[in-house]
Short mmCIF file of N, CA, C and O in Angstrom, two decimals:
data_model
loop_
_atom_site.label_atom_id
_atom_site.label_comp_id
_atom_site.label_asym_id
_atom_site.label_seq_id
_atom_site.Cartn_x
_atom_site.Cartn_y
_atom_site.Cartn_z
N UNK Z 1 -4.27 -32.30 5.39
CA UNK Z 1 -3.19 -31.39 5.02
C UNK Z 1 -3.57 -29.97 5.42
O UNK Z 1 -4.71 -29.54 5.22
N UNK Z 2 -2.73 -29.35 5.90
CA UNK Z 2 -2.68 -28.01 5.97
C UNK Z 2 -2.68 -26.91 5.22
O UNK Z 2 -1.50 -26.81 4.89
N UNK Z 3 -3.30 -25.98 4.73
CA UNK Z 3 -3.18 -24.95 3.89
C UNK Z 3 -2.84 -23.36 4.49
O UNK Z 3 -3.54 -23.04 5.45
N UNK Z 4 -2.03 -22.54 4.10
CA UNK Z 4 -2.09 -21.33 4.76
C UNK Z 4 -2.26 -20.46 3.61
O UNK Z 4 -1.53 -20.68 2.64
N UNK Z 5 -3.10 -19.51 3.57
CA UNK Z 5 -3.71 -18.19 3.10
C UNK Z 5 -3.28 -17.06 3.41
O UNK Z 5 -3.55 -16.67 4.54
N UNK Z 6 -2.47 -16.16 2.51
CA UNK Z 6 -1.74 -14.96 3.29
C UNK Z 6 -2.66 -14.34 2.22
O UNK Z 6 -3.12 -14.83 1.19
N UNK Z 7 -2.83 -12.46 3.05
CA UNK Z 7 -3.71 -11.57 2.81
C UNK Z 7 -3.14 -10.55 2.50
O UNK Z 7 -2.07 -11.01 2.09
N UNK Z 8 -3.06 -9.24 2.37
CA UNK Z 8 -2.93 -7.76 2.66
C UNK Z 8 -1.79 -6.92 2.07
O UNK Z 8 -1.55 -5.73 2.31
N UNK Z 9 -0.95 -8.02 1.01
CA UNK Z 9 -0.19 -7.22 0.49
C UNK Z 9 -0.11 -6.36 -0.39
O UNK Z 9 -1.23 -5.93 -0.67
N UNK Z 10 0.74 -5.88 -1.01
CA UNK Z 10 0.32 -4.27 -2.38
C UNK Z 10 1.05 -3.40 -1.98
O UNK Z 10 1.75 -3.33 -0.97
N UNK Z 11 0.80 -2.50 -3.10
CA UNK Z 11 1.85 -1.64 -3.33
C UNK Z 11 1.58 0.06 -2.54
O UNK Z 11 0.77 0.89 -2.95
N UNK Z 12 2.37 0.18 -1.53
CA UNK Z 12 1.91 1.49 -0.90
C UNK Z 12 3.05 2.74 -1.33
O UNK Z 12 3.62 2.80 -2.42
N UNK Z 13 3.16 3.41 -0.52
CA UNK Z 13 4.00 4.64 -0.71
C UNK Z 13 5.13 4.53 1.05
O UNK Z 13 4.88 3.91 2.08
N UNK Z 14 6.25 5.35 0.70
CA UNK Z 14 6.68 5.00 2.14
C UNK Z 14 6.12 5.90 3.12
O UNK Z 14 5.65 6.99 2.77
N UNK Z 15 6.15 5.47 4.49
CA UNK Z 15 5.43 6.06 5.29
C UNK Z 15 4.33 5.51 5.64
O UNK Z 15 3.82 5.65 6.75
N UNK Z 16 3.75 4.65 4.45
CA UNK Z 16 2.28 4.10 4.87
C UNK Z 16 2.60 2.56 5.46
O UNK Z 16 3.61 1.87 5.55
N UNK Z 17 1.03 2.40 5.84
CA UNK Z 17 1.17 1.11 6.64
C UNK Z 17 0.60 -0.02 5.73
O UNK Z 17 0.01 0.34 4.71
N UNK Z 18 0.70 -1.32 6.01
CA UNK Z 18 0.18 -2.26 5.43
C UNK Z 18 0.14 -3.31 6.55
O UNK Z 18 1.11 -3.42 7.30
N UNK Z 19 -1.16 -4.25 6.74
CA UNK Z 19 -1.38 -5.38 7.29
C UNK Z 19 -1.84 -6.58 6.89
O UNK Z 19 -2.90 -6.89 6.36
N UNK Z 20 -0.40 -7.54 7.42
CA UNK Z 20 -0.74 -9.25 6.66
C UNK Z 20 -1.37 -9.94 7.37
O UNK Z 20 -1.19 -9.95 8.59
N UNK Z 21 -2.30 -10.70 6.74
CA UNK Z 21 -2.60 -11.83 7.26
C UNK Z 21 -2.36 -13.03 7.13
O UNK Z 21 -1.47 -13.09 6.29
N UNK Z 22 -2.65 -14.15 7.51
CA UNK Z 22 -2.47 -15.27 7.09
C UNK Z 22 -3.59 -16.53 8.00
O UNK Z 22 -4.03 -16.40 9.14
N UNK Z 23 -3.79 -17.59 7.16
CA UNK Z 23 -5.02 -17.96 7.97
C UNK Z 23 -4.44 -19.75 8.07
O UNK Z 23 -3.41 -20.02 7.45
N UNK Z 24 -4.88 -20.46 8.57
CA UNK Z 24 -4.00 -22.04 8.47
C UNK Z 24 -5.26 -22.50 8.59
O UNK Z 24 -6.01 -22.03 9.44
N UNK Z 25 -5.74 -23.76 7.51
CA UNK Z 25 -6.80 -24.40 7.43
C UNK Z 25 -6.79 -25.77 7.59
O UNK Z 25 -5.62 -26.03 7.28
N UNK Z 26 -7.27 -26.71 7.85
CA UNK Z 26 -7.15 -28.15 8.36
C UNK Z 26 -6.82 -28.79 9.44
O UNK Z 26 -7.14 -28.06 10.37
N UNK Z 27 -6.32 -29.80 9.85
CA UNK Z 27 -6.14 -30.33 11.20
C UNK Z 27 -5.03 -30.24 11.43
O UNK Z 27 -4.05 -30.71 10.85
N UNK Z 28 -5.18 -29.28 12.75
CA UNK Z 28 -4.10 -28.83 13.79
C UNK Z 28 -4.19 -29.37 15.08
O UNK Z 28 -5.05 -28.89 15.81
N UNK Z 29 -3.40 -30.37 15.55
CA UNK Z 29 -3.25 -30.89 16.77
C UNK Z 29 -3.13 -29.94 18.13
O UNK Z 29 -3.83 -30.01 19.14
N UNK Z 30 -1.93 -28.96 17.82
CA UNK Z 30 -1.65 -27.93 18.52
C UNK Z 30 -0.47 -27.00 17.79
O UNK Z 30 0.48 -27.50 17.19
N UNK Z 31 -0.63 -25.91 17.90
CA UNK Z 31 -0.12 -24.92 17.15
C UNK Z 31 1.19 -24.58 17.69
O UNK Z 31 1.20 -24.49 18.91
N UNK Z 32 2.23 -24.37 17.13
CA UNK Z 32 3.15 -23.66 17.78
C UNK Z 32 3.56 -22.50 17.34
O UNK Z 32 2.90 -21.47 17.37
N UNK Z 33 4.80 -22.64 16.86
CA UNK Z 33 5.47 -21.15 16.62
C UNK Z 33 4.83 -20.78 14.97
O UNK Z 33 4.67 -21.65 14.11
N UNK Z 34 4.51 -19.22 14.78
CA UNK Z 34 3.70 -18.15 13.91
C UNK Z 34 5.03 -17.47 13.80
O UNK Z 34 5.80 -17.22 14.73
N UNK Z 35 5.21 -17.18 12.36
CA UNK Z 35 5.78 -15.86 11.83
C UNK Z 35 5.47 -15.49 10.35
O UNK Z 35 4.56 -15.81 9.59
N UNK Z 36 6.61 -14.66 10.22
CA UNK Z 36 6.28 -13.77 8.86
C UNK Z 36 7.88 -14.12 8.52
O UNK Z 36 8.78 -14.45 9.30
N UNK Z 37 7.90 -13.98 7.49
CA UNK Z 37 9.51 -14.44 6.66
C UNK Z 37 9.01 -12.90 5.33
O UNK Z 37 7.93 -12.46 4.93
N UNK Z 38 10.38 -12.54 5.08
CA UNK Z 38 10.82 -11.98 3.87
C UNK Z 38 11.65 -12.70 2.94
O UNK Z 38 12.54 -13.51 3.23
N UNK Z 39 11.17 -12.21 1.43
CA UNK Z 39 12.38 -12.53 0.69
C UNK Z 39 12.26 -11.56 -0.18
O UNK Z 39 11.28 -10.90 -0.52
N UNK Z 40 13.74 -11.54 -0.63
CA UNK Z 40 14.07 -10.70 -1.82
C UNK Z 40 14.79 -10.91 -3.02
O UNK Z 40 15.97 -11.13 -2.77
N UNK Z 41 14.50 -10.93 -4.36
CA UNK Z 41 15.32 -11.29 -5.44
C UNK Z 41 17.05 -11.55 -4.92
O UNK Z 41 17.72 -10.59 -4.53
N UNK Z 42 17.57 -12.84 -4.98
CA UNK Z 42 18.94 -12.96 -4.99
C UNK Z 42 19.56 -13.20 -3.40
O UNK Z 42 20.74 -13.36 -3.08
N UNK Z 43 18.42 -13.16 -2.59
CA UNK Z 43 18.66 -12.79 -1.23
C UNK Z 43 17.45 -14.26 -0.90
O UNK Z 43 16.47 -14.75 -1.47
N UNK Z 44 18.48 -14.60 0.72
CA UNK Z 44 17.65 -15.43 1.22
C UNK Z 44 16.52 -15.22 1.78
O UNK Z 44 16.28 -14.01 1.76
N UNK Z 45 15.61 -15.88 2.34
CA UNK Z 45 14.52 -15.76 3.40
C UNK Z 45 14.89 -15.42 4.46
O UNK Z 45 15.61 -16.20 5.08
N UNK Z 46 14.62 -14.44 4.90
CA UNK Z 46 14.82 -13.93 6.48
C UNK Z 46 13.75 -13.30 7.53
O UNK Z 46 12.88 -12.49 7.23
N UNK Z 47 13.93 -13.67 8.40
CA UNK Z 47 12.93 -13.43 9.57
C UNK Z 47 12.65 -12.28 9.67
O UNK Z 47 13.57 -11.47 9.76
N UNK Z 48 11.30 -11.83 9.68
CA UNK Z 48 10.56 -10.55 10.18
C UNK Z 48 10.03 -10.18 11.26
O UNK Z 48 10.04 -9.20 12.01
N UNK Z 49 9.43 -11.46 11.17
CA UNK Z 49 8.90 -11.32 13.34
C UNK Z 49 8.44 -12.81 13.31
O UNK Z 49 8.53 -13.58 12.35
N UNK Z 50 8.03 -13.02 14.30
CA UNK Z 50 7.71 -14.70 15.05
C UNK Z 50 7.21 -14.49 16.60
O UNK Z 50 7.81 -13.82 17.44
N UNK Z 51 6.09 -15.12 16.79
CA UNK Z 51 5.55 -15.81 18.02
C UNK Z 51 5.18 -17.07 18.18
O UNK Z 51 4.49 -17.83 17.50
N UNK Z 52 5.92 -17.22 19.49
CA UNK Z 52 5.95 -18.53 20.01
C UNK Z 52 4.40 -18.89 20.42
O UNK Z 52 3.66 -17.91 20.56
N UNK Z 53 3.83 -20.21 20.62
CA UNK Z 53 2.52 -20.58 21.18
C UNK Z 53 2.12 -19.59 22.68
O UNK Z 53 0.98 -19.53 23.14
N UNK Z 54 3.10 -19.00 23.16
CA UNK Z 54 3.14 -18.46 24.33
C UNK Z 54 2.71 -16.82 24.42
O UNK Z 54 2.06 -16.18 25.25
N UNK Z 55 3.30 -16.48 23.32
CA UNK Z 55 2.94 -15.16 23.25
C UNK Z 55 4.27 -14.50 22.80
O UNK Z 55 4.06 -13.32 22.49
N UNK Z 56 5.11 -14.73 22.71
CA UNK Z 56 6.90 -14.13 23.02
C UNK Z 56 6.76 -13.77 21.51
O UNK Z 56 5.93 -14.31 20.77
N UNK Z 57 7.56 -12.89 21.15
CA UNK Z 57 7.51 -12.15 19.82
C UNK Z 57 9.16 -11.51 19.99
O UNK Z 57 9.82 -10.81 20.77
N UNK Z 58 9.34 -12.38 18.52
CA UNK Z 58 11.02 -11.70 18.03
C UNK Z 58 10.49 -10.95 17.37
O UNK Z 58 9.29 -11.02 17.10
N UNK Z 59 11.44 -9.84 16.87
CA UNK Z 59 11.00 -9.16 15.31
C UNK Z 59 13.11 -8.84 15.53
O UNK Z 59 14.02 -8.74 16.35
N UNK Z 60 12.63 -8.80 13.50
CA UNK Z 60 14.42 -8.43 13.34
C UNK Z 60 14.26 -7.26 13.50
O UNK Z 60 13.18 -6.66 13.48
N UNK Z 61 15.64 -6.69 13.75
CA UNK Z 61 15.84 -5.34 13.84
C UNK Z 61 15.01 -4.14 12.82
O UNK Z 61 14.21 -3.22 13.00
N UNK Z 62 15.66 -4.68 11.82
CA UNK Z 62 14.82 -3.75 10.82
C UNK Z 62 13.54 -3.33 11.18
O UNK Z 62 13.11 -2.18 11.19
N UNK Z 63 12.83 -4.60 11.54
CA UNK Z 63 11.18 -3.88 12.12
C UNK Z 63 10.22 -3.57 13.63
O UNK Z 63 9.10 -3.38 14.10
N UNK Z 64 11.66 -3.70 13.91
CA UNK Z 64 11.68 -3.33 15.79
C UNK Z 64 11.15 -1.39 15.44
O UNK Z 64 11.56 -0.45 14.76
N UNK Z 65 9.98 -1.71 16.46
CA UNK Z 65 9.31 -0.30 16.64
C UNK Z 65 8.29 0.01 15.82
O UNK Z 65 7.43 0.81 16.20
N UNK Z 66 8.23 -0.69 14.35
CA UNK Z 66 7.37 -0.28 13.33
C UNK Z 66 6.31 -1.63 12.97
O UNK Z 66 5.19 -1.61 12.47
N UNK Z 67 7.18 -2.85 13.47
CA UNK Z 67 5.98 -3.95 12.83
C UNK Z 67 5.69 -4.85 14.26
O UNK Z 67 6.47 -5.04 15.19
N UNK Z 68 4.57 -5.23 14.14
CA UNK Z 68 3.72 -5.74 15.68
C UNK Z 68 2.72 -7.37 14.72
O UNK Z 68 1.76 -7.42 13.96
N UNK Z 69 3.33 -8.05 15.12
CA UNK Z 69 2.57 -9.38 15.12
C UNK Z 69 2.10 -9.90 16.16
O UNK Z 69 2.63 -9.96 17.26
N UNK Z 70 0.74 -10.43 15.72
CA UNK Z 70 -0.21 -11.13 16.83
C UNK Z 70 -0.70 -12.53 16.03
O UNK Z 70 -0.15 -13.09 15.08
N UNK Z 71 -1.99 -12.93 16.78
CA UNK Z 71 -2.18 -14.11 16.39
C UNK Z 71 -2.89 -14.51 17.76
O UNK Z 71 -2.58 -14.45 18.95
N UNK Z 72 -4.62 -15.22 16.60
CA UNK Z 72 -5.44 -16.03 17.30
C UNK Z 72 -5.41 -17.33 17.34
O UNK Z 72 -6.00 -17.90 16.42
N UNK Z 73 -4.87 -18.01 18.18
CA UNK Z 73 -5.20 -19.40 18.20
C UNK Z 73 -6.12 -20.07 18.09
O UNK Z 73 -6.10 -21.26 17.77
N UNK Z 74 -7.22 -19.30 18.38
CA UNK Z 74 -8.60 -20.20 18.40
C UNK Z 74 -8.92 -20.31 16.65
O UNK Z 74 -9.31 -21.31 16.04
N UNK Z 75 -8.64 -19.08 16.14
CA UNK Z 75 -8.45 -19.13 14.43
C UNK Z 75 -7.71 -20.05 14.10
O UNK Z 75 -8.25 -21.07 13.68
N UNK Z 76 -6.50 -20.02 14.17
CA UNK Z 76 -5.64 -20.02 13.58
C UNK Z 76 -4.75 -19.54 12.90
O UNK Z 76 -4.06 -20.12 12.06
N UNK Z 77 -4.72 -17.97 13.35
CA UNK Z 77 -4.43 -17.27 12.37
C UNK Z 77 -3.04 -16.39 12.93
O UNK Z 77 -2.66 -16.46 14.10
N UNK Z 78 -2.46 -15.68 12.03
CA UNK Z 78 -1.43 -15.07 12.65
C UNK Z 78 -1.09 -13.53 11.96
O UNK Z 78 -0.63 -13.70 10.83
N UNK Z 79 -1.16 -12.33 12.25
CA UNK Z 79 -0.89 -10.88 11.40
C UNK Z 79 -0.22 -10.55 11.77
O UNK Z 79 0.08 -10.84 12.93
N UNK Z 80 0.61 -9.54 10.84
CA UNK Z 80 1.67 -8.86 11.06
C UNK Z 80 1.01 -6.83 10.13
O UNK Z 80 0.78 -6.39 9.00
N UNK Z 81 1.01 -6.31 11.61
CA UNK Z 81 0.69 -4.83 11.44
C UNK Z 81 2.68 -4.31 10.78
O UNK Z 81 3.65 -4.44 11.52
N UNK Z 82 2.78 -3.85 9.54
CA UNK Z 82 3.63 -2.86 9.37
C UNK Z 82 3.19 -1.50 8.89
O UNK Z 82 2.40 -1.17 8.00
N UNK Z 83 4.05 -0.68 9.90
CA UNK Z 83 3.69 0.93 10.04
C UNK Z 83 5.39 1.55 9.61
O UNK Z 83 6.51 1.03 9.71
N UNK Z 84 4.99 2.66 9.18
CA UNK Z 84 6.12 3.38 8.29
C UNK Z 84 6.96 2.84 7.90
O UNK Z 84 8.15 2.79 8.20
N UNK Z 85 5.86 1.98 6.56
CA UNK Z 85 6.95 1.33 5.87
C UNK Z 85 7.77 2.14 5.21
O UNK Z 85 7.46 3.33 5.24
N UNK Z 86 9.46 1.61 4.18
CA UNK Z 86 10.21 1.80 3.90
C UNK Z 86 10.43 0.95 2.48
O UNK Z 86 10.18 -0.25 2.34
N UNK Z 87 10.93 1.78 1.54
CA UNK Z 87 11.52 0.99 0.33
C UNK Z 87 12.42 -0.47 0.38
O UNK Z 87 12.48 -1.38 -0.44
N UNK Z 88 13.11 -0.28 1.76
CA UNK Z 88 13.83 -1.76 2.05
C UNK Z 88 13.23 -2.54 2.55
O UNK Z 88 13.78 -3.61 2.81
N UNK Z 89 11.34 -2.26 3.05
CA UNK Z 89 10.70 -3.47 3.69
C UNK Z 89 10.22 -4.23 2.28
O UNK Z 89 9.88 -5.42 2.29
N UNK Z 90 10.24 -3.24 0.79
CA UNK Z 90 9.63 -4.27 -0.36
C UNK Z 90 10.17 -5.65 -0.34
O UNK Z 90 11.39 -5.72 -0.19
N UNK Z 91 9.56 -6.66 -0.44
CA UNK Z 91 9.75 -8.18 -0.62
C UNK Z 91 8.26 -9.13 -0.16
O UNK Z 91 7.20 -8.84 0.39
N UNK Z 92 8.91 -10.47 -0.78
CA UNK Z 92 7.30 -11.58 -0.94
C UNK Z 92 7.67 -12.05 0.46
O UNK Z 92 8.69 -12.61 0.86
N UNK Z 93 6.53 -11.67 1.12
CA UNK Z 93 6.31 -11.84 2.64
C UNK Z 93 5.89 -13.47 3.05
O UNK Z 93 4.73 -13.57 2.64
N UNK Z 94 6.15 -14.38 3.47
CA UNK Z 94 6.04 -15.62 3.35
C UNK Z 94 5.35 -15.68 4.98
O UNK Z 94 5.74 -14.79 5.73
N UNK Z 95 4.66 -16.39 5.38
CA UNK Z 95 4.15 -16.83 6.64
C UNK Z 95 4.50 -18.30 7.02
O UNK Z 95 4.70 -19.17 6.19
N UNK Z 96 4.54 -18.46 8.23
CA UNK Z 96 4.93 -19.56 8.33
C UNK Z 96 4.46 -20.17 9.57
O UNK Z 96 4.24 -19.40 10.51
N UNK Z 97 4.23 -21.73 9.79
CA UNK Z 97 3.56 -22.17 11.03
C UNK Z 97 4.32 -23.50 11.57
O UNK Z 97 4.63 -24.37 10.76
N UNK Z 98 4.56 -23.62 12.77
CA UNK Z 98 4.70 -24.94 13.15
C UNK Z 98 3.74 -25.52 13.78
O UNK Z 98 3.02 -24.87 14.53
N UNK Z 99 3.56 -26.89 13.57
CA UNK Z 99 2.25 -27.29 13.85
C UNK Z 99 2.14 -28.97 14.23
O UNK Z 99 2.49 -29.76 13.34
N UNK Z 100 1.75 -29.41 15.31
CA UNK Z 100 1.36 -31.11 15.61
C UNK Z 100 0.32 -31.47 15.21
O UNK Z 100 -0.80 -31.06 15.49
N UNK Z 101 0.73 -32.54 14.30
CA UNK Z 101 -0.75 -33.41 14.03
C UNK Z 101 -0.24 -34.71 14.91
O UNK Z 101 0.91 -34.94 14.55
N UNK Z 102 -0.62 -35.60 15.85
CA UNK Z 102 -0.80 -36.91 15.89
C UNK Z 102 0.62 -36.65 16.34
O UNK Z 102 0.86 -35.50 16.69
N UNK Z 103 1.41 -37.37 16.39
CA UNK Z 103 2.85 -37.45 16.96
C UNK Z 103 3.88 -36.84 15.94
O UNK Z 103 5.09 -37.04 15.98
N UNK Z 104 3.24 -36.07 15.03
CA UNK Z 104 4.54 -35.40 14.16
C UNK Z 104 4.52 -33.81 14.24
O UNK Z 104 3.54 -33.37 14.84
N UNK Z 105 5.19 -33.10 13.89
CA UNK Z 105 5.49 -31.94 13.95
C UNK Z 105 6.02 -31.30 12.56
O UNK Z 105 7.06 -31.63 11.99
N UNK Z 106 5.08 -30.28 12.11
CA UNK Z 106 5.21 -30.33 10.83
C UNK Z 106 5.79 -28.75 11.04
O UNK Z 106 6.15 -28.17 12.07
N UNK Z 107 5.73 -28.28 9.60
CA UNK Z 107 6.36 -26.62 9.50
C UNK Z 107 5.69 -26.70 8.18
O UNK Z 107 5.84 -27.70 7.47
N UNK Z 108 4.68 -25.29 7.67
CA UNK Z 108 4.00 -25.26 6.93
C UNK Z 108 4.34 -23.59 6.17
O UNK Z 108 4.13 -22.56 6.81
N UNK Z 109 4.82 -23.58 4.90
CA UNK Z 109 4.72 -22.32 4.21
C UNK Z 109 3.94 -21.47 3.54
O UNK Z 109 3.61 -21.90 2.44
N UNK Z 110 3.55 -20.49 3.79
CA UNK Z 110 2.55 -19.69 2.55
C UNK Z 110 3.08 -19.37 1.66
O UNK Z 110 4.30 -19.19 1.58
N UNK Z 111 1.61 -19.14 0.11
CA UNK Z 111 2.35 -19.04 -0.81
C UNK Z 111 2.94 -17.70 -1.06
O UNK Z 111 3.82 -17.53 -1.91
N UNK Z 112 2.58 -16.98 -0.50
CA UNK Z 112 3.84 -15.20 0.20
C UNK Z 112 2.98 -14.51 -1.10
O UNK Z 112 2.64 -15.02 -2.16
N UNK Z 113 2.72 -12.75 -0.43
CA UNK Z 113 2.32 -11.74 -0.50
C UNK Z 113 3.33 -10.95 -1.07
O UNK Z 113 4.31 -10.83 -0.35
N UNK Z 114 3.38 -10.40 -2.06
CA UNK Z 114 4.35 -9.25 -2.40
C UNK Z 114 3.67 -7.79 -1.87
O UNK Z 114 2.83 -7.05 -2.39
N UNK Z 115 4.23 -7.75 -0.92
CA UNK Z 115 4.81 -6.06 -0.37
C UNK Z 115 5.78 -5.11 -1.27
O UNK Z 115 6.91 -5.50 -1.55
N UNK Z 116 5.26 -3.78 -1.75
CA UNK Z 116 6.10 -3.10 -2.55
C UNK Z 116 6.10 -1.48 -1.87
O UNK Z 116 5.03 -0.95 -1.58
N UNK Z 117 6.98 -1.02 -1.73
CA UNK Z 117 6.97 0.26 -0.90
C UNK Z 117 7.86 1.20 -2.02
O UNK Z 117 9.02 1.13 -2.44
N UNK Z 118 6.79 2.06 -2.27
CA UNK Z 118 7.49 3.23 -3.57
C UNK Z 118 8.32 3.94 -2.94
O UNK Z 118 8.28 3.70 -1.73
N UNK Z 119 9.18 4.85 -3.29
CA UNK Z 119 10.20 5.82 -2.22
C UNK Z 119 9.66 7.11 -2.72
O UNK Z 119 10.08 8.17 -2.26
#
C-alpha cells in the first residue's frame, strides 16, 4: 500500500511564502500524474497545480505566477513553492498521486496540510 506524507503547512501573514511537500512511500510501479488539490469549508476540492510524469505543469489561475510545482521521481516526491500568498489561498492542501502497481492504476490522497494566510 501506498502512503503519502504532506509537509510545510501553517499559518503565515500575506505576502509570505510557504512550501509543500509531500512524499509517497511503498511500491510504485511507475508514477504518473503529481498535484496539489485545495479545499475549503463548504467548497469542493479544486486543483492548484499538477504535473504530468513528463514534466507539463497546470496550475489554476489563481496561482499562475505565484505557485511553482516540481517533483522528484527518483523520490517520489512532489512540492509545491507558494509565493505571495493571499488570504484566499487559506485552505487544507491535499496532494495527490497517480500511480501503477502490476496492471492497476491507482490514485492516492494525502491526509492535507492546512495553509492559513492572515490578511
Amino acid at each position: 500500500q501506498v502512503h503519502l506524507v504532506e509537509s510545510g503547512g501553517g499559518l503565515v501573514q500575506t505576502g509570505e511564502s510557504l512550501r509543500l511537500s509531500c512524499a509517497a512511500s511503498g511500491r510504485i510501479d511507475k508514477l504518473n500524474a503529481m498535484g496539489w488539490y485545495r479545499q475549503v469549508p463548504g467548497k469542493q476540492r479544486e486543483l492548484v497545480a499538477r504535473m504530468t510524469s513528463g514534466g507539463t505543469a497546470t496550475y489554476a489561475d489563481s496561482g499562475k505566477g505565484r505557485f511553482t510545482i516540481s517533483r522528484d521521481n527518483a523520490k517520489n516526491t512532489v512540492s509545491l513553492e507558494m509565493n505571495s500568498l493571499k488570504p484566499e489561498d487559506t485552505g487544507v492542501y491535499y496532494c495527490n498521486i497517480g500511480f501503477v502497481v502490476g496492471t492497476e492504476y491507482v490514485e492516492n490522497w494525502g491526509q492535507g496540510t492546512l495553509v492559513t494566510v492572515s490578511s
